[in-house]
Tab-separated table of C-alpha atoms in Angstrom:
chain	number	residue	atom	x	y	z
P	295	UNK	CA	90.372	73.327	106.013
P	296	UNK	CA	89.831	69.658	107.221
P	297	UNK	CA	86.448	68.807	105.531
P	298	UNK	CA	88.344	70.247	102.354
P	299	UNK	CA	91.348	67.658	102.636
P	300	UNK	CA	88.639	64.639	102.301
P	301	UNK	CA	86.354	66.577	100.115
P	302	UNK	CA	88.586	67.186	97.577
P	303	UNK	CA	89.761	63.198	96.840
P	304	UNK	CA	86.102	62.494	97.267
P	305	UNK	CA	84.852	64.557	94.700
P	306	UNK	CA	87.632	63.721	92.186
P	307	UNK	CA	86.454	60.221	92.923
P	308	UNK	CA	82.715	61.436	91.387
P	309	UNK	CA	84.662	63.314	88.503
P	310	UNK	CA	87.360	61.196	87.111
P	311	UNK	CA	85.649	58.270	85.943
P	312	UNK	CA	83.624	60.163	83.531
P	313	UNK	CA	86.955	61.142	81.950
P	314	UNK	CA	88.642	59.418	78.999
P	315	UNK	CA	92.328	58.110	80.274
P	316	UNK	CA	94.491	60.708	79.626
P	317	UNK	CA	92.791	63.087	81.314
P	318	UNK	CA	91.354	61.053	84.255
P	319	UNK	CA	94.968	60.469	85.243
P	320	UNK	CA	95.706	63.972	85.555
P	321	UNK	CA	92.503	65.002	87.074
P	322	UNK	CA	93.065	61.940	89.462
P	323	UNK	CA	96.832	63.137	89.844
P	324	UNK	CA	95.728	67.102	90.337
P	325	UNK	CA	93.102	66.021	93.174
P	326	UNK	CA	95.739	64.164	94.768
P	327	UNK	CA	98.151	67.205	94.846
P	328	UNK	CA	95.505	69.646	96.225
P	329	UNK	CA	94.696	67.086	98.730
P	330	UNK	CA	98.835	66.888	99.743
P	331	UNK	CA	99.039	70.810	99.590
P	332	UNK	CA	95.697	71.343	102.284
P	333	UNK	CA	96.949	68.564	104.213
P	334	UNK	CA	100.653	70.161	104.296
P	335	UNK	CA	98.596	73.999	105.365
P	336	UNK	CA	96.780	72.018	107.966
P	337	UNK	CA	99.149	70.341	109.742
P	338	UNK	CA	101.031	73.605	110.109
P	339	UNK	CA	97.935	74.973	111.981
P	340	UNK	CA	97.177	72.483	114.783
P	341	UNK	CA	93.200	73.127	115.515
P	342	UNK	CA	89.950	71.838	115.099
P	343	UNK	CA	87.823	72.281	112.097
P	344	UNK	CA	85.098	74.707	112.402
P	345	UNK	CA	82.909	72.730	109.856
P	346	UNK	CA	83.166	69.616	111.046
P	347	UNK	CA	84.448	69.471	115.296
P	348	UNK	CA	85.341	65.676	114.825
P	349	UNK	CA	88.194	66.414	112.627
P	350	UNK	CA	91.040	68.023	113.892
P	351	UNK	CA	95.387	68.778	114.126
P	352	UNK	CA	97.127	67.941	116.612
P	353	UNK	CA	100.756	66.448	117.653
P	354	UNK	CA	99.693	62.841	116.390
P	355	UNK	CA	98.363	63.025	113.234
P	356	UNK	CA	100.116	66.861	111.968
P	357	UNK	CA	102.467	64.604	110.311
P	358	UNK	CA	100.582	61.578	109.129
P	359	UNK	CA	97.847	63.679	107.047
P	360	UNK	CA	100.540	64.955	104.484
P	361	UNK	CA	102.493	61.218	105.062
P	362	UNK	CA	99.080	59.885	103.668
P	363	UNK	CA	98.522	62.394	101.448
P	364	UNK	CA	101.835	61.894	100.176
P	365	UNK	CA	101.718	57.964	99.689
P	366	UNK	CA	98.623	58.295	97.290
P	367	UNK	CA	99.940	60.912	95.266
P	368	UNK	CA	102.760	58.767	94.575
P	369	UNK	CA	100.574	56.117	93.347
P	370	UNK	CA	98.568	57.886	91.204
P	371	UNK	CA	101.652	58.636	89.237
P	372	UNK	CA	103.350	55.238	89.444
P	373	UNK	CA	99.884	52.796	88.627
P	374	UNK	CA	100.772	51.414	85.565
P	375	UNK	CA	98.124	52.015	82.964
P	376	UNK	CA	96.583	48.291	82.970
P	377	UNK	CA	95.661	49.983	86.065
P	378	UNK	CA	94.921	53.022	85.717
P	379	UNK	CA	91.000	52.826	83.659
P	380	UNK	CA	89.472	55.797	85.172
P	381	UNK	CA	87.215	53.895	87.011
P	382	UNK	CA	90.127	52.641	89.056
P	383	UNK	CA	91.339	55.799	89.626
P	384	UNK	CA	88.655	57.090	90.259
P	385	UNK	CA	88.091	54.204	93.841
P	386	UNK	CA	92.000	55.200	94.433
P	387	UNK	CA	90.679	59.018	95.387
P	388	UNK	CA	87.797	57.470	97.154
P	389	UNK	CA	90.245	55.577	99.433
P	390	UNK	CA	92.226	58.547	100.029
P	391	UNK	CA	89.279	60.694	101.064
P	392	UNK	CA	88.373	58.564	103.628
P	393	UNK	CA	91.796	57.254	104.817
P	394	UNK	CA	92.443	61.199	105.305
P	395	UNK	CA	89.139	61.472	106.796
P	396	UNK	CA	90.263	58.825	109.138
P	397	UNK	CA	93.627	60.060	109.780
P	398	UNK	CA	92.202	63.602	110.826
P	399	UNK	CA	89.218	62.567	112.992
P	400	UNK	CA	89.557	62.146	116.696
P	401	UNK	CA	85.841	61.450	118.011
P	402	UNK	CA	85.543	58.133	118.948
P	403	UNK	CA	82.351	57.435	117.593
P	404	UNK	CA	83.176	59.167	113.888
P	405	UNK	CA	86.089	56.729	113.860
P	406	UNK	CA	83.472	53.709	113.916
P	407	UNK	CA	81.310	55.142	111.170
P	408	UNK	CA	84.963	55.707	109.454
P	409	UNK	CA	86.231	52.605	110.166
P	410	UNK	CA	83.096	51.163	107.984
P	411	UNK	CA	83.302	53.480	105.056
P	412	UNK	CA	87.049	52.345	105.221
P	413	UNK	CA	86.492	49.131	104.004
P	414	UNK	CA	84.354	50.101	100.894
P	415	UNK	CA	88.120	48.929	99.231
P	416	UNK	CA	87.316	45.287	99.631
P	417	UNK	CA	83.564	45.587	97.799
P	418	UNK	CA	84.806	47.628	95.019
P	419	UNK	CA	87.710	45.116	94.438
P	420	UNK	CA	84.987	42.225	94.435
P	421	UNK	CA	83.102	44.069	91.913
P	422	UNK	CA	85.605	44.560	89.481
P	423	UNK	CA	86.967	40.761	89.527
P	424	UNK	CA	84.825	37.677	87.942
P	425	UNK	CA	82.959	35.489	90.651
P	426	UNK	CA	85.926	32.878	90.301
P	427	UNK	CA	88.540	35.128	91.530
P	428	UNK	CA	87.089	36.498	94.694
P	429	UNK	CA	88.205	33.855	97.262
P	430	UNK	CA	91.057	36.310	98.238
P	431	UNK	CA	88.145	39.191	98.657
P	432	UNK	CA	85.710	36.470	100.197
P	433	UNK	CA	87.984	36.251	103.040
P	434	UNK	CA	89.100	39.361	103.589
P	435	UNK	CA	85.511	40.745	103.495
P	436	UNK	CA	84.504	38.204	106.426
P	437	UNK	CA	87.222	38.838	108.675
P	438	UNK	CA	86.840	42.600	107.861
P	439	UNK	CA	83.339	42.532	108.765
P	440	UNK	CA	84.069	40.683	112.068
P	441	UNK	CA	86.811	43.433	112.923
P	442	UNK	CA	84.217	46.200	112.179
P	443	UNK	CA	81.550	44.199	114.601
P	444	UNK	CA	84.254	44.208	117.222
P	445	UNK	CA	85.376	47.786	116.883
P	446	UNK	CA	81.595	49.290	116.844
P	447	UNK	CA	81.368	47.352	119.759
P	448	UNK	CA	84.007	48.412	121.336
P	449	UNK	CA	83.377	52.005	120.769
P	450	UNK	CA	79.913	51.273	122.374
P	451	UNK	CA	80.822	49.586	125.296
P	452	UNK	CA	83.809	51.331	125.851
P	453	UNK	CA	86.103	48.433	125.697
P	454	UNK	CA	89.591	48.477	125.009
P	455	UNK	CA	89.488	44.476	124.936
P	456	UNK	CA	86.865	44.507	121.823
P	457	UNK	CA	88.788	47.396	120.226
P	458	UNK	CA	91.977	45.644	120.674
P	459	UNK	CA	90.632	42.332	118.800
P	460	UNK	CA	89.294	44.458	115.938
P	461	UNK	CA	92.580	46.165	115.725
P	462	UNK	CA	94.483	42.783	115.799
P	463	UNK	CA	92.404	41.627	112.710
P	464	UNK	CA	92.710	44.653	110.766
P	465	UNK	CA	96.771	45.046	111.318
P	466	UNK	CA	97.128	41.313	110.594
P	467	UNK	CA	98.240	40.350	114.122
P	468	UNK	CA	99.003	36.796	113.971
P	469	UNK	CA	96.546	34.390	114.681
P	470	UNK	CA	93.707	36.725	113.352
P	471	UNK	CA	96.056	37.641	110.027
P	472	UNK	CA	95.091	35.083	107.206
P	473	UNK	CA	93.377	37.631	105.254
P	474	UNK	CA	96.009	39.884	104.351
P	475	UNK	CA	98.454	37.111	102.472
P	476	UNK	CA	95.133	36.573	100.089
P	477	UNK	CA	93.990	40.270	99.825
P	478	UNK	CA	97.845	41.017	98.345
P	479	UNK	CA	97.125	37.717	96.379
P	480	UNK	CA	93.835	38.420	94.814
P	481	UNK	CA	92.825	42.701	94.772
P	482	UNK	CA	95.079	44.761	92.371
P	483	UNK	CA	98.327	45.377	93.141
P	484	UNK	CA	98.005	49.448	94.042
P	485	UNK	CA	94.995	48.971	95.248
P	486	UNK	CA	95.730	46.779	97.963
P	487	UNK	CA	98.779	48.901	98.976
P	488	UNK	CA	96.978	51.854	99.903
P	489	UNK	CA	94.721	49.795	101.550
P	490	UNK	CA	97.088	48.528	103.883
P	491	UNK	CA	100.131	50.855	103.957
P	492	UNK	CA	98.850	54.081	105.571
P	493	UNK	CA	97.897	51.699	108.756
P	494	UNK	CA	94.569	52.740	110.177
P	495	UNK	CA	94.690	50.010	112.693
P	496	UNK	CA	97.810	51.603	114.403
P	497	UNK	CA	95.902	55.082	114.631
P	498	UNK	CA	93.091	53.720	116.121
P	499	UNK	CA	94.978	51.697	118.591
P	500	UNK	CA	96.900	55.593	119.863
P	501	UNK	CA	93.325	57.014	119.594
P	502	UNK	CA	91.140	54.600	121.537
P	503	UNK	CA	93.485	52.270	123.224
P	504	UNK	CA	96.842	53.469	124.238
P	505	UNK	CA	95.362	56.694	126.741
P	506	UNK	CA	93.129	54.230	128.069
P	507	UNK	CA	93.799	50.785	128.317
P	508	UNK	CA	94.845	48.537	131.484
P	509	UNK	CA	98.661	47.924	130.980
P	510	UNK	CA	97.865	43.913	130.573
P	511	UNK	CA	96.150	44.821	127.344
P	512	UNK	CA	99.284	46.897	126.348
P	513	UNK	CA	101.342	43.700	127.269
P	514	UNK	CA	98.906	41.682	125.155
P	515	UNK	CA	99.522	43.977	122.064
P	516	UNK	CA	103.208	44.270	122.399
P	517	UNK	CA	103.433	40.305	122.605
P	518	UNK	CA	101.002	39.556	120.175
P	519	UNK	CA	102.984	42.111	117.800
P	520	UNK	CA	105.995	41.073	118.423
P	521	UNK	CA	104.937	37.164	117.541
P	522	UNK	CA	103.260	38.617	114.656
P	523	UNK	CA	106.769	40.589	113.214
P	524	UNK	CA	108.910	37.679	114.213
P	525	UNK	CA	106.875	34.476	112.526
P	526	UNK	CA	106.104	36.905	108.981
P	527	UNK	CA	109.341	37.732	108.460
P	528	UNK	CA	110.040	33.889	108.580
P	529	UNK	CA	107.519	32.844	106.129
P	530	UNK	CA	108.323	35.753	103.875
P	531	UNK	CA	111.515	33.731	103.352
P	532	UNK	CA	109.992	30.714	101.490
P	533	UNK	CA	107.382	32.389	99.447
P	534	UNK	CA	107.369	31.472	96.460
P	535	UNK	CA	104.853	34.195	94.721
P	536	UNK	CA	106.390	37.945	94.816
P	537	UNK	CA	102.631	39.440	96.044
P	538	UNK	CA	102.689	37.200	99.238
P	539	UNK	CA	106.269	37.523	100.008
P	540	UNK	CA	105.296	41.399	99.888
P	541	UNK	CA	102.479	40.756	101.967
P	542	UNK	CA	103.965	38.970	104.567
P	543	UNK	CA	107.081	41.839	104.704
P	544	UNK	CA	104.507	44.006	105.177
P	545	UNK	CA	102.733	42.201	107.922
P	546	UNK	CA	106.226	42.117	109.963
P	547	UNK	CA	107.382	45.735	109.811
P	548	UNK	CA	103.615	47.156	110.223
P	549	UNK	CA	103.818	44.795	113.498
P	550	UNK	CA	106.761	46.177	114.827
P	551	UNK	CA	105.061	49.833	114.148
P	552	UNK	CA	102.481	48.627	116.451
P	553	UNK	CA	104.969	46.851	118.837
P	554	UNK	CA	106.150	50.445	119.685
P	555	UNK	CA	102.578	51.525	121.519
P	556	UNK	CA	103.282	48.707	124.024
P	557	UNK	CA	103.677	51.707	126.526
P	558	UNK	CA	106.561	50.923	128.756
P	559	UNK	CA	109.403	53.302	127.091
P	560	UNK	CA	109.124	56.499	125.122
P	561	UNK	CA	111.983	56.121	122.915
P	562	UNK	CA	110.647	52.636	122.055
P	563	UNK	CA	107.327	54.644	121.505
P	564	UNK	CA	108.674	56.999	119.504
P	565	UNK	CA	110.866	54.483	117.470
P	566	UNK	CA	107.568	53.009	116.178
P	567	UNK	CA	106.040	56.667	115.113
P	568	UNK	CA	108.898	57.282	113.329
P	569	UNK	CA	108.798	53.516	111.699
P	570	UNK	CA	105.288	54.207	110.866
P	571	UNK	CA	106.150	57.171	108.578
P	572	UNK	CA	109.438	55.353	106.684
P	573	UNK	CA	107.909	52.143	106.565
P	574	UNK	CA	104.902	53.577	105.183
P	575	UNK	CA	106.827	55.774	102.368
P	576	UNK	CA	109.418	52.300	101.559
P	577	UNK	CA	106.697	49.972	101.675
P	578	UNK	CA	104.585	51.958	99.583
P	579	UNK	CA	107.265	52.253	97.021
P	580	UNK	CA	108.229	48.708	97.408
P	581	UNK	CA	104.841	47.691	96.785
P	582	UNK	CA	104.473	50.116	93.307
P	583	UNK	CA	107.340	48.744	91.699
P	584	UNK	CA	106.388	45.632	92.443
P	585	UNK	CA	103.403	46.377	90.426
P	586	UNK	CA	105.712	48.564	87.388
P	587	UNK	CA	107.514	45.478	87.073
P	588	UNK	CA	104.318	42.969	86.669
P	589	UNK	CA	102.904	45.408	84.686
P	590	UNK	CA	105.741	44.945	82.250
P	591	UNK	CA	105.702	40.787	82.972
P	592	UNK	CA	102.944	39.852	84.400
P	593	UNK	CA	102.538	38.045	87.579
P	594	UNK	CA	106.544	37.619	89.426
P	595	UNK	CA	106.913	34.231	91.222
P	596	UNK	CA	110.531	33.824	92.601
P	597	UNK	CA	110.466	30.207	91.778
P	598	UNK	CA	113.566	31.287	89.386
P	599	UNK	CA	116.234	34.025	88.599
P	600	UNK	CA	114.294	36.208	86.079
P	601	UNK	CA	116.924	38.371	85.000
P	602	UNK	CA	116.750	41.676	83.204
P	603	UNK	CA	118.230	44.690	85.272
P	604	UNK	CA	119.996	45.695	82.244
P	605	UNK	CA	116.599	45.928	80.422
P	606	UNK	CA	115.378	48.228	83.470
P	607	UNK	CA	118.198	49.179	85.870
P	608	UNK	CA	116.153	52.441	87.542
P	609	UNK	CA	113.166	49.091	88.845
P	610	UNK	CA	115.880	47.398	89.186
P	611	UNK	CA	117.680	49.885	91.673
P	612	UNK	CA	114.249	51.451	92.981
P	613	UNK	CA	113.452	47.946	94.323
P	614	UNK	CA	116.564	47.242	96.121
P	615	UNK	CA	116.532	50.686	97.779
P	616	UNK	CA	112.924	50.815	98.904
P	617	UNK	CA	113.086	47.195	99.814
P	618	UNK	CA	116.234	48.201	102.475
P	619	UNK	CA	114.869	50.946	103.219
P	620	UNK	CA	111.715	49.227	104.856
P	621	UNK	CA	113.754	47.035	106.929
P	622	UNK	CA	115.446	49.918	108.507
P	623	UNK	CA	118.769	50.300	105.983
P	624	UNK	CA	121.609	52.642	107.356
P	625	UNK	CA	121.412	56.332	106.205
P	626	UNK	CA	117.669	56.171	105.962
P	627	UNK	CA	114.966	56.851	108.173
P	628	UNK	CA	113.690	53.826	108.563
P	629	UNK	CA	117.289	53.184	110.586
P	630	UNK	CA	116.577	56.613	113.014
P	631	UNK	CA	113.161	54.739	113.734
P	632	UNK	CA	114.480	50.975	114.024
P	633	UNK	CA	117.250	52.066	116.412
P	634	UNK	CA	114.864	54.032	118.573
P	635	UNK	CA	112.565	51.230	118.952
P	636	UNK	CA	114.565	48.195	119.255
P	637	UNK	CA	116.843	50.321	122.048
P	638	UNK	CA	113.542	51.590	123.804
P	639	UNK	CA	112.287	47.722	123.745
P	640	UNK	CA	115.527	46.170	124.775
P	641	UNK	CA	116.077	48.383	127.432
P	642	UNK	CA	112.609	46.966	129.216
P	643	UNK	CA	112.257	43.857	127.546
P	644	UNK	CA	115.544	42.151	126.236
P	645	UNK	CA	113.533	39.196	124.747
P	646	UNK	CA	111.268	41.323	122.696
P	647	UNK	CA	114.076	43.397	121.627
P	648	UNK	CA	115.723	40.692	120.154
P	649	UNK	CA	112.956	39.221	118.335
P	650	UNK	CA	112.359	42.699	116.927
P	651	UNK	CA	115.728	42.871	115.654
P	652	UNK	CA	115.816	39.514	114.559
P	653	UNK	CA	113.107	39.857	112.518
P	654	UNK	CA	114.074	43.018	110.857
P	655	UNK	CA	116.854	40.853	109.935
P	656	UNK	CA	114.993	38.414	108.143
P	657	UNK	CA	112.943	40.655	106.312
P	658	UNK	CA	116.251	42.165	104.961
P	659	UNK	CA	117.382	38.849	103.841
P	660	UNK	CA	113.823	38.481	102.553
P	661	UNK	CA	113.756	41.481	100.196
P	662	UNK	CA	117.259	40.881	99.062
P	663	UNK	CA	116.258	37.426	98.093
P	664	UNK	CA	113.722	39.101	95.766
P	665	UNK	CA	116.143	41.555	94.462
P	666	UNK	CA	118.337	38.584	93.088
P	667	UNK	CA	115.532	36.335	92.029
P	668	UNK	CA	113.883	38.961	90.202
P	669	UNK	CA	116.435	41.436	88.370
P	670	UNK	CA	119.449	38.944	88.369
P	671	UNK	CA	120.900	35.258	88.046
P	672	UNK	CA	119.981	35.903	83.831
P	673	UNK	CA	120.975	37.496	81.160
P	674	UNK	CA	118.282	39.315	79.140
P	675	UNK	CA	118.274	41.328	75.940
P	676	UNK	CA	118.171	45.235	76.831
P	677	UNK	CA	114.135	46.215	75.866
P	678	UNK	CA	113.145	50.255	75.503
P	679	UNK	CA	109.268	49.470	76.161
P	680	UNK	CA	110.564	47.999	79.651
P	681	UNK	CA	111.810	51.015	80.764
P	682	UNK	CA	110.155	53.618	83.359
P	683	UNK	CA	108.055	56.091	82.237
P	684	UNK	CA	108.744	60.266	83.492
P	685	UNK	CA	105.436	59.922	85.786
P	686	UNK	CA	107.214	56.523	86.827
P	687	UNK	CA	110.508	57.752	87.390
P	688	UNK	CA	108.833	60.789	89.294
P	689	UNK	CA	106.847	58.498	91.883
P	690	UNK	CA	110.002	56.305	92.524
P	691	UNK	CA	112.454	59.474	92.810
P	692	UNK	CA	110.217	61.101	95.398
P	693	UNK	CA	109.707	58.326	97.629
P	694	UNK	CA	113.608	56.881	97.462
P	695	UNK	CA	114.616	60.321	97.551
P	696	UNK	CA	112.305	61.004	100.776
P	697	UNK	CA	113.385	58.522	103.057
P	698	UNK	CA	117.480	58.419	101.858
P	699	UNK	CA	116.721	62.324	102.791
P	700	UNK	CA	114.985	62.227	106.302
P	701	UNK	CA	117.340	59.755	106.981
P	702	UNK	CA	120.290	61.292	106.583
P	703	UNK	CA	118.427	64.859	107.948
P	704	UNK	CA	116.291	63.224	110.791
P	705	UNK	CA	116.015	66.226	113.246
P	706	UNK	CA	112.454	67.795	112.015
P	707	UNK	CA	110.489	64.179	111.487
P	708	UNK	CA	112.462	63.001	115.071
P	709	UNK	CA	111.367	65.876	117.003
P	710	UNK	CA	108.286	65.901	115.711
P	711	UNK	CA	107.095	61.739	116.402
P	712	UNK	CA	109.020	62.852	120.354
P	713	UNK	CA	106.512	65.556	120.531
P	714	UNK	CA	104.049	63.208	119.433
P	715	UNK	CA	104.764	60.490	121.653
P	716	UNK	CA	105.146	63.012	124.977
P	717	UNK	CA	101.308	63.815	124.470
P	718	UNK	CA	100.537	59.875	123.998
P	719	UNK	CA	102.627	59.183	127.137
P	720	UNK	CA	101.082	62.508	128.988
P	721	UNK	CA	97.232	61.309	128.324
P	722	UNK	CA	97.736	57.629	129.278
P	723	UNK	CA	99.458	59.098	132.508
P	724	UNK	CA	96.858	61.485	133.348
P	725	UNK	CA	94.183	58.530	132.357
């Protein structure tokens, strides 16, 4: 069942781009929703493959498969059609197959040859931009490469210390981070949100480091995230280009995810399990109307008030929710997770706690300061070709709609990251 939840992106990723538009988005989309339905069968049936041994179910990843899963399907629907050549959806399925690959393997070394194949991403993305626009790819691809030197290292040496730099670079941990502000800058928009929203870097730090690791290296991690969620959320605040003030949202509330593995406290460990789901599913969203709306105006700098949420009210409204929503807005589940971790961190270390929350704060400020900047402040005439399409609409509804949902209806999602964390908690004790 496994091998068939990669397989099937995979091979849609060999299929669509021999298709004309039309139907390469629906063969793309179809792919995407057998991949979503296999993933949803096999986290119901905790186990190891019998095809492949590496890949398996069990309490950590039985919900992240279908979260991934999820997340692409959503995009497929939602890229707008300047990117959506069949070409580019057909490196979208190719990403998911081997995120989900990723996301269900649990052998150390299948994770380095994974971790590899995982950043096929930033090659494609070179390919497809002109030689004067890949200074954004040129540095992501050399601190990529050093991260994947690192982490085969690592692996091979048994080394939490090498796997723990390799994670660093790859989650943007702050000072080994200046990649991901040009990646958002430079790849296209979807592309480089599935690249960075499903969070491979905080699997492979529960995998490989957490059970293991000496708890100064934990300490290390927690810091360094911490510093990392805190100083993002306050550059986020002056950007003035809508892609890096995404990017460096991002960088703050995936930090805090990773923050939550620090070890000391298993509601703060939980907390960040559950943080990795909501921000996942808000940030993803966040991140595909950011690129509806630039599909309809191009490139958004918040240099001025733009105007025009009575040309497009549903962007307008999707924006503000999703944006909220990944900073941890009441009634969602993004608060259940927030709450969990900043009380399990305060409760062992009140500085850290604070910082968390503080930053949290700031990115809320941060993505209402888009909101305005972009939808309001101007008047615009009303516009039918700016409004969402039904595939549009869908994507949006579905992700809003997931996260307003498990927020308000927490119980199944909380019990299962608890379960999830107990095992974490379990193996690093019996380590």
């Amino acid at each position: 069942m496994l091998s068939l939840l990669a397989a099937v992106p995979l091979a849609g990723s060999l299929f669509v781009p021999r298709l004309a538009p039309g139907p390469a988005r629906a063969a793309a989309s179809l792919a995407a929703a057998l991949a979503f339905a296999i993933a949803a069968v096999a986290a119901a049936s905790p186990g190891r493959d019998s095809l492949l041994p590496v890949l398996a179910v069990d309490e950590l990843n039985g919900l992240l498969l279908p979260f991934v899963a999820l997340l692409f399907g959503a995009a497929l629907l939602a890229t707008p059609r300047t990117d959506a050549r069949p070409g580019a959806l057909g490196r979208l399925l190719l990403v998911e197959g081997l995120a989900l690959a990723f996301f269900a393997c649990v052998d150390a070394t299948a994770l380095c040859v994974l971790w590899w194949l995982n950043l096929l991403p930033i090659e494609l993305e070179a390919r497809r931009l002109p030689r004067a626009e890949r200074r954004g790819i040129r540095v992501a691809r050399v601190y990529l490469a050093a991260s994947g030197l690192l982490f085969t290292a690592g692996v091979a040496a048994g080394s939490p210390l090498l796997l723990l730099a390799a994670i660093m670079i790859r989650k943007g941990i702050v000072p080994l981070h200046s990649w991901m502000p040009e990646w958002f800058a430079t790849a296209s928009l979807p592309a480089a949100v599935l690249f960075a929203v499903p969070q491979l870097g905080t699997l492979a730090a529960a995998r490989l480091i957490f059970p293991f690791a000496a708890g100064w290296i934990l300490d290390v991690l927690g810091s360094a995230a911490v510093l990392t969620a805190l100083y993002a959320a306050g550059v986020a605040l002056v950007q003035r280009d809508g892609r890096r003030a995404f990017a460096w949202i991002f960088m703050s509330q995936s930090a805090l995810v990773l923050a939550g593995l620090e070890g000391d406290s298993a509601a703060a460990l939980t907390g960040g399990l559950i943080l990795w789901i909501s921000s996942g599913l808000a940030l993803g969203g966040f991140g595909l109307t950011l690129a509806i709306l630039e599909a309809r105006r191009g490139r958004v700098d918040l240099a001025r008030h733009h105007g025009g949420h009575e040309s497009m009210p549903l962007v307008a409204a999707s924006f503000l929710l999703l944006g909220l929503c990944s900073v941890g807005f009441p009634a969602t589940l993004g608060f259940v997770g927030a709450e969990l971790l900043l009380d399990g961190t305060v409760s062992v270390h009140p500085l850290f706690g604070i910082a968390a929350a503080f930053a949290t704060v700031l990115n809320g400020i941060s993505a209402l300061r888009m909101y305005f900047l972009l939808f309001c402040g101007a008047r615009t005439r009303v516009d039918p070709a700016l409004r969402l399409r039904l595939r549009e609409h869908a994507a949006v509804a579905l992700l809003a709609g997931l996260v307003v949902g498990c927020g308000l209806f927490p119980q199944p999602i909380v019990h299962s990251r608890s379960a999830a964390a107990d095992r974490l908690m379990h193996a690093r004790g019996s380590d």
